[in-house]
Coordinates of C-alpha atoms and ligand atoms in Angstrom, one line a residue:
M1 CA 31.7 215.6 68.3
T2 CA 29.9 218.1 66.2
A3 CA 31.3 221.6 65.8
P4 CA 29.7 224.3 67.9
T5 CA 28.2 225.9 64.9
K6 CA 24.5 226.0 64.1
P7 CA 23.4 222.4 63.7
P8 CA 20.7 221.0 61.4
Y9 CA 18.4 220.9 64.3
G10 CA 14.9 221.8 63.5
G11 CA 13.3 222.3 66.9
T12 CA 10.2 220.2 67.5
A13 CA 9.3 219.6 63.9
D14 CA 9.9 215.9 64.2
S15 CA 6.4 214.5 65.0
A16 CA 7.9 211.3 66.4
S17 CA 9.4 213.3 69.3
E18 CA 6.3 215.3 70.1
H19 CA 5.5 213.2 73.2
A20 CA 9.1 212.3 74.2
P21 CA 9.5 213.0 77.9
G22 CA 12.6 215.0 77.4
E23 CA 11.3 217.2 74.7
P24 CA 10.7 220.3 76.8
L25 CA 14.4 220.2 77.7
H26 CA 15.8 219.5 74.2
S27 CA 15.4 222.9 72.5
P28 CA 16.6 225.1 75.4
V29 CA 19.7 222.9 76.0
I30 CA 20.6 222.6 72.4
D31 CA 20.0 226.3 71.7
W32 CA 22.2 227.1 74.7
F33 CA 24.9 224.8 73.3
D34 CA 24.8 226.5 69.9
E35 CA 25.6 229.7 71.6
H36 CA 27.9 228.7 74.4
A37 CA 29.8 225.5 73.4
R38 CA 33.5 225.7 73.8
D39 CA 35.5 225.5 70.6
L40 CA 37.5 222.4 71.4
P41 CA 39.7 220.6 68.9
W42 CA 37.9 217.3 69.1
R43 CA 34.6 219.0 68.2
R44 CA 36.0 220.3 64.9
P45 CA 35.2 218.3 61.8
E46 CA 38.8 217.6 61.1
A47 CA 39.2 215.7 64.4
G48 CA 37.4 212.8 62.8
A49 CA 36.4 209.7 64.7
W50 CA 40.0 209.0 65.9
G51 CA 40.3 212.5 67.4
V52 CA 37.0 212.0 69.2
M53 CA 38.1 208.6 70.5
V54 CA 41.4 209.9 71.7
S55 CA 39.7 212.8 73.4
E56 CA 37.2 210.6 75.1
F57 CA 39.9 208.4 76.6
M58 CA 41.7 211.4 77.9
L59 CA 38.7 213.3 79.2
Q60 CA 37.3 210.4 81.2
Q61 CA 39.2 211.3 84.3
T62 CA 41.1 214.4 83.4
P63 CA 39.9 218.1 83.0
V64 CA 39.8 219.7 79.6
N65 CA 42.6 222.2 80.3
R66 CA 45.1 219.4 81.1
V67 CA 44.0 217.3 78.2
L68 CA 44.3 220.0 75.5
P69 CA 48.1 220.1 75.1
V70 CA 48.5 216.3 75.3
Y71 CA 45.7 215.8 72.8
E72 CA 47.3 218.1 70.3
Q73 CA 50.7 216.4 70.6
W74 CA 49.1 213.0 70.4
L75 CA 47.2 213.7 67.2
A76 CA 50.2 215.5 65.6
R77 CA 52.3 212.4 66.3
W78 CA 49.7 209.7 65.7
P79 CA 47.1 211.2 63.3
R80 CA 45.7 207.8 62.5
P81 CA 45.1 204.6 64.6
A82 CA 47.7 202.8 62.5
D83 CA 50.4 205.3 63.4
L84 CA 49.9 204.6 67.1
A85 CA 49.6 200.9 66.6
A86 CA 53.0 200.8 64.9
E87 CA 54.7 202.0 68.1
A88 CA 55.5 200.2 71.3
P89 CA 52.8 200.5 74.0
G90 CA 55.5 202.2 76.2
E91 CA 55.5 205.2 73.8
A92 CA 51.8 205.7 74.4
V93 CA 52.5 205.6 78.2
R94 CA 55.3 208.1 77.7
A95 CA 53.2 210.5 75.6
W96 CA 50.4 210.2 78.1
G97 CA 52.5 212.4 80.4
R98 CA 50.9 213.5 83.5
L99 CA 47.2 213.0 82.6
G100 CA 46.9 210.4 85.3
Y101 CA 45.3 206.9 85.3
P102 CA 47.9 205.8 82.6
R103 CA 46.3 202.4 82.0
R104 CA 44.1 204.5 79.7
A105 CA 47.2 205.0 77.4
L106 CA 47.7 201.2 77.2
R107 CA 44.0 200.7 76.5
L108 CA 44.0 203.3 73.8
H109 CA 47.1 201.7 72.2
G110 CA 45.3 198.3 72.3
A111 CA 42.3 199.8 70.7
A112 CA 44.4 201.3 67.9
V113 CA 46.0 197.9 67.2
A114 CA 42.6 196.3 67.0
I115 CA 41.2 199.0 64.8
T116 CA 44.2 198.6 62.5
E117 CA 43.9 194.8 62.4
R118 CA 40.2 194.4 62.3
H119 CA 38.9 197.5 60.6
G120 CA 41.6 198.5 58.1
G121 CA 42.7 201.4 60.3
D122 CA 39.3 203.2 60.4
V123 CA 37.5 203.7 63.7
P124 CA 34.3 201.6 63.2
A125 CA 30.9 203.4 63.2
D126 CA 29.0 200.5 64.4
H127 CA 28.3 200.6 68.2
A128 CA 28.7 196.8 68.6
Q129 CA 32.0 196.9 66.8
L130 CA 33.2 199.8 68.9
L131 CA 32.2 197.9 72.1
A132 CA 34.1 194.9 70.9
L133 CA 37.4 196.8 70.8
P134 CA 39.7 196.2 73.7
G135 CA 39.6 198.9 76.3
I136 CA 36.3 200.4 75.1
G137 CA 33.4 200.3 77.5
E138 CA 29.8 201.3 77.1
Y139 CA 30.4 205.0 77.7
T140 CA 33.2 205.4 75.1
A141 CA 31.4 203.3 72.5
A142 CA 28.3 205.5 72.9
A143 CA 30.3 208.7 72.9
V144 CA 32.2 207.9 69.7
A145 CA 29.1 206.6 67.9
S146 CA 27.2 209.7 68.9
F147 CA 29.8 212.5 68.7
A148 CA 31.8 211.2 65.7
Y149 CA 29.0 209.5 63.7
G150 CA 25.9 211.4 64.8
Q151 CA 24.1 208.3 66.1
R152 CA 21.4 208.0 68.7
H153 CA 22.9 206.8 72.0
A154 CA 22.6 207.7 75.7
V155 CA 26.0 209.1 76.6
L156 CA 26.2 209.1 80.4
D157 CA 29.2 210.8 81.8
T158 CA 29.4 212.4 85.3
N159 CA 28.3 215.8 83.9
V160 CA 25.2 214.4 82.2
R161 CA 24.3 212.3 85.2
R162 CA 24.4 215.4 87.4
V163 CA 22.2 217.4 85.1
F164 CA 19.7 214.6 84.9
A165 CA 19.8 214.0 88.6
R166 CA 19.0 217.7 89.3
A167 CA 16.8 218.7 86.4
V168 CA 14.7 215.6 86.2
S169 CA 15.1 213.5 89.3
G170 CA 15.2 216.4 91.7
T171 CA 18.3 215.3 93.6
Q172 CA 21.5 217.2 94.1
Y173 CA 23.9 214.4 93.0
P174 CA 23.5 211.1 91.1
P175 CA 24.5 207.9 92.8
N176 CA 28.2 207.1 93.1
A177 CA 28.0 204.5 90.4
T178 CA 25.8 204.6 87.3
T179 CA 22.5 202.7 87.9
A180 CA 20.1 200.9 85.6
A181 CA 17.5 203.5 86.5
E182 CA 19.8 206.3 85.3
R183 CA 20.4 204.4 82.0
R184 CA 16.6 204.0 81.6
L185 CA 16.1 207.7 82.2
A186 CA 18.8 208.7 79.8
R187 CA 17.3 206.5 77.1
A188 CA 13.8 207.9 77.8
L189 CA 15.1 211.5 77.5
L190 CA 16.8 210.9 74.1
P191 CA 15.3 212.8 71.1
E192 CA 14.0 210.4 68.5
D193 CA 15.9 211.8 65.6
A194 CA 19.5 210.7 65.5
S195 CA 21.2 213.9 64.7
T196 CA 19.2 215.8 67.4
A197 CA 20.0 213.0 69.8
A198 CA 23.7 213.4 69.1
R199 CA 23.4 217.1 69.6
W200 CA 21.5 216.6 72.8
A201 CA 24.2 214.3 74.2
A202 CA 26.9 216.9 73.5
A203 CA 24.8 219.8 74.8
S204 CA 23.7 218.2 78.0
M205 CA 27.3 217.2 78.8
E206 CA 28.5 220.7 78.1
L207 CA 25.7 222.1 80.4
G208 CA 27.0 220.0 83.2
A209 CA 30.6 221.0 82.6
L210 CA 29.9 224.8 82.4
V211 CA 26.7 225.6 84.2
C212 CA 25.3 222.8 86.3
T213 CA 28.7 222.2 87.9
A214 CA 29.3 219.9 91.0
K215 CA 29.7 222.9 93.2
N216 CA 28.3 226.4 92.8
E217 CA 26.0 225.7 90.0
S218 CA 25.0 228.7 87.9
C219 CA 21.2 228.4 87.8
E220 CA 20.9 232.1 86.8
R221 CA 22.6 231.1 83.5
C222 CA 20.8 227.8 83.0
P223 CA 18.4 227.4 80.0
I224 CA 16.3 224.9 81.9
A225 CA 16.1 226.6 85.3
A226 CA 12.3 227.1 85.0
Q227 CA 11.9 223.3 84.6
C228 CA 14.6 222.1 87.0
A229 CA 13.0 219.7 89.6
W230 CA 15.8 220.2 92.1
R231 CA 15.8 224.0 91.9
L232 CA 11.9 224.1 92.1
A233 CA 12.0 221.9 95.2
G234 CA 14.2 224.4 96.9
K235 CA 17.5 222.5 96.4
P236 CA 17.1 219.9 99.1
A237 CA 20.5 218.8 100.5
H238 CA 22.1 215.6 99.3
D239 CA 21.0 212.8 101.6
G240 CA 22.5 209.8 99.8
P241 CA 25.8 208.0 100.7
P242 CA 28.8 210.2 101.1
R243 CA 30.3 211.3 97.8
R244 CA 33.7 209.8 97.0
G245 CA 36.6 212.1 97.5
Q246 CA 39.6 212.5 95.2
T247 CA 42.5 212.2 97.6
Y248 CA 45.9 211.9 95.9
A249 CA 48.7 213.0 98.3
G250 CA 50.2 210.0 100.0
T251 CA 48.3 207.4 98.0
D252 CA 49.7 204.6 95.9
R253 CA 48.5 206.6 92.9
Q254 CA 50.9 209.3 93.8
V255 CA 53.8 206.8 94.2
R256 CA 52.9 205.2 90.9
G257 CA 52.9 208.6 89.2
R258 CA 56.4 209.4 90.5
L259 CA 57.8 206.0 89.4
L260 CA 56.3 206.3 86.0
A261 CA 57.7 209.9 85.6
V262 CA 61.2 208.5 86.1
L263 CA 60.6 205.9 83.4
R264 CA 59.0 208.3 81.0
E265 CA 62.0 210.7 81.2
A266 CA 64.6 208.0 81.0
H267 CA 64.2 206.8 77.4
G268 CA 65.6 203.4 78.3
A269 CA 65.9 201.0 81.2
V270 CA 66.6 202.4 84.6
P271 CA 68.0 200.6 87.7
Q272 CA 66.0 199.9 90.8
A273 CA 68.0 202.5 92.7
A274 CA 66.7 205.3 90.4
L275 CA 63.1 204.3 91.3
D276 CA 63.9 203.9 95.0
R277 CA 64.7 207.7 95.2
V278 CA 61.2 208.8 94.4
W279 CA 59.5 207.6 97.6
H280 CA 60.8 207.2 101.1
E281 CA 58.5 204.4 102.3
P282 CA 59.8 201.0 100.9
V283 CA 56.7 198.9 101.4
Q284 CA 54.4 201.3 99.7
R285 CA 57.0 201.9 97.0
A286 CA 57.3 198.2 96.3
R287 CA 53.6 197.8 96.2
A288 CA 53.2 200.6 93.7
L289 CA 55.9 199.2 91.5
D290 CA 54.4 195.7 91.6
G291 CA 51.1 197.2 90.6
L292 CA 52.6 199.0 87.6
V293 CA 54.2 195.7 86.5
A294 CA 51.0 193.8 87.0
D295 CA 49.1 196.4 85.0
G296 CA 51.6 196.1 82.1
L297 CA 52.7 199.7 82.5
V298 CA 56.3 198.8 83.5
E299 CA 58.4 195.9 82.2
P300 CA 60.9 194.4 84.5
L301 CA 64.2 193.3 82.9
P302 CA 67.0 191.0 84.2
G303 CA 69.5 192.7 86.4
G304 CA 67.0 194.8 88.4
L305 CA 66.2 197.1 85.5
Y306 CA 62.9 198.5 84.5
R307 CA 61.5 200.3 81.5
L308 CA 58.2 201.2 79.8
P309 CA 56.6 198.3 78.0
M310 CA 58.0 197.5 74.5
T311 CA 55.6 194.8 73.5
Ligands
SF4_1 S1 18.7 225.1 87.3 FE1 20.6 224.9 88.4 S2 20.6 222.9 89.3 FE2 19.0 222.9 87.7 S3 20.0 222.1 85.9 FE3 20.1 224.3 85.8 S4 22.1 224.8 86.8 FE4 21.6 222.7 87.3

């Protein structure tokens, strides 16, 4: 991602964007970003495309403050994709720590291996090549192409979707899952010029993260408050399907997290008994362990031993 310094953004000088539907939003949001963007390590030039990719994997389901220390350790240990590719996948799972959703660690490791084998260790700039990497979906390919390489792509994360839902569509929340209509809208809102589009992607995301938050949005600090459809309509209450909650306590996810914590700290194989201690309910515990094995996050060994995956 670009650094939060003044970008080469020239306002509305580009005649091709004169009639773009999103144009009234571009300058206010980008100017706000220039002033208020957080100074995050993956936005600094030295992060490079690999730093951007690592951050995007980590940030997908984990807040910035929890990602920061793990990101710094990760990049210090594996400054290039080839460094990570040379390690066992279990080391990626171990270093992932408590970020949650640890399959992301395996996918990032798989992407590093493919980058090393197919692209000489350099994160490709081409969107189709990014998308062809294992573990990289539409969002991550667009984010890396945009933030690392300054290309023109719609980058739709939950923050951007919420900003567009409110400011443009006039609804409090976007649908639970990204729709084709949202993708069309995001593409229609993109500035024509690539570097401005990349800046817009980062800026609209930051606006959702800092100002147009899911709860208690700060419209008084919002650079597009005067144009926001939802605000101008009097903020009608959400009337779509119930929003998904984020329950954790008592779920299989919690059990999986506890089982993995034992294996991360063990630095070797552990007996079944060590895993049995972390959760009282045997059926749920077995289901969680089976799930970890099926996902490739845990490797069962003869003799009832378990370890993080080595291959
Ligand atoms: S005016 Fe309020 S609701 Fe509308 S985009 Fe800004 S922060 Fe969000």
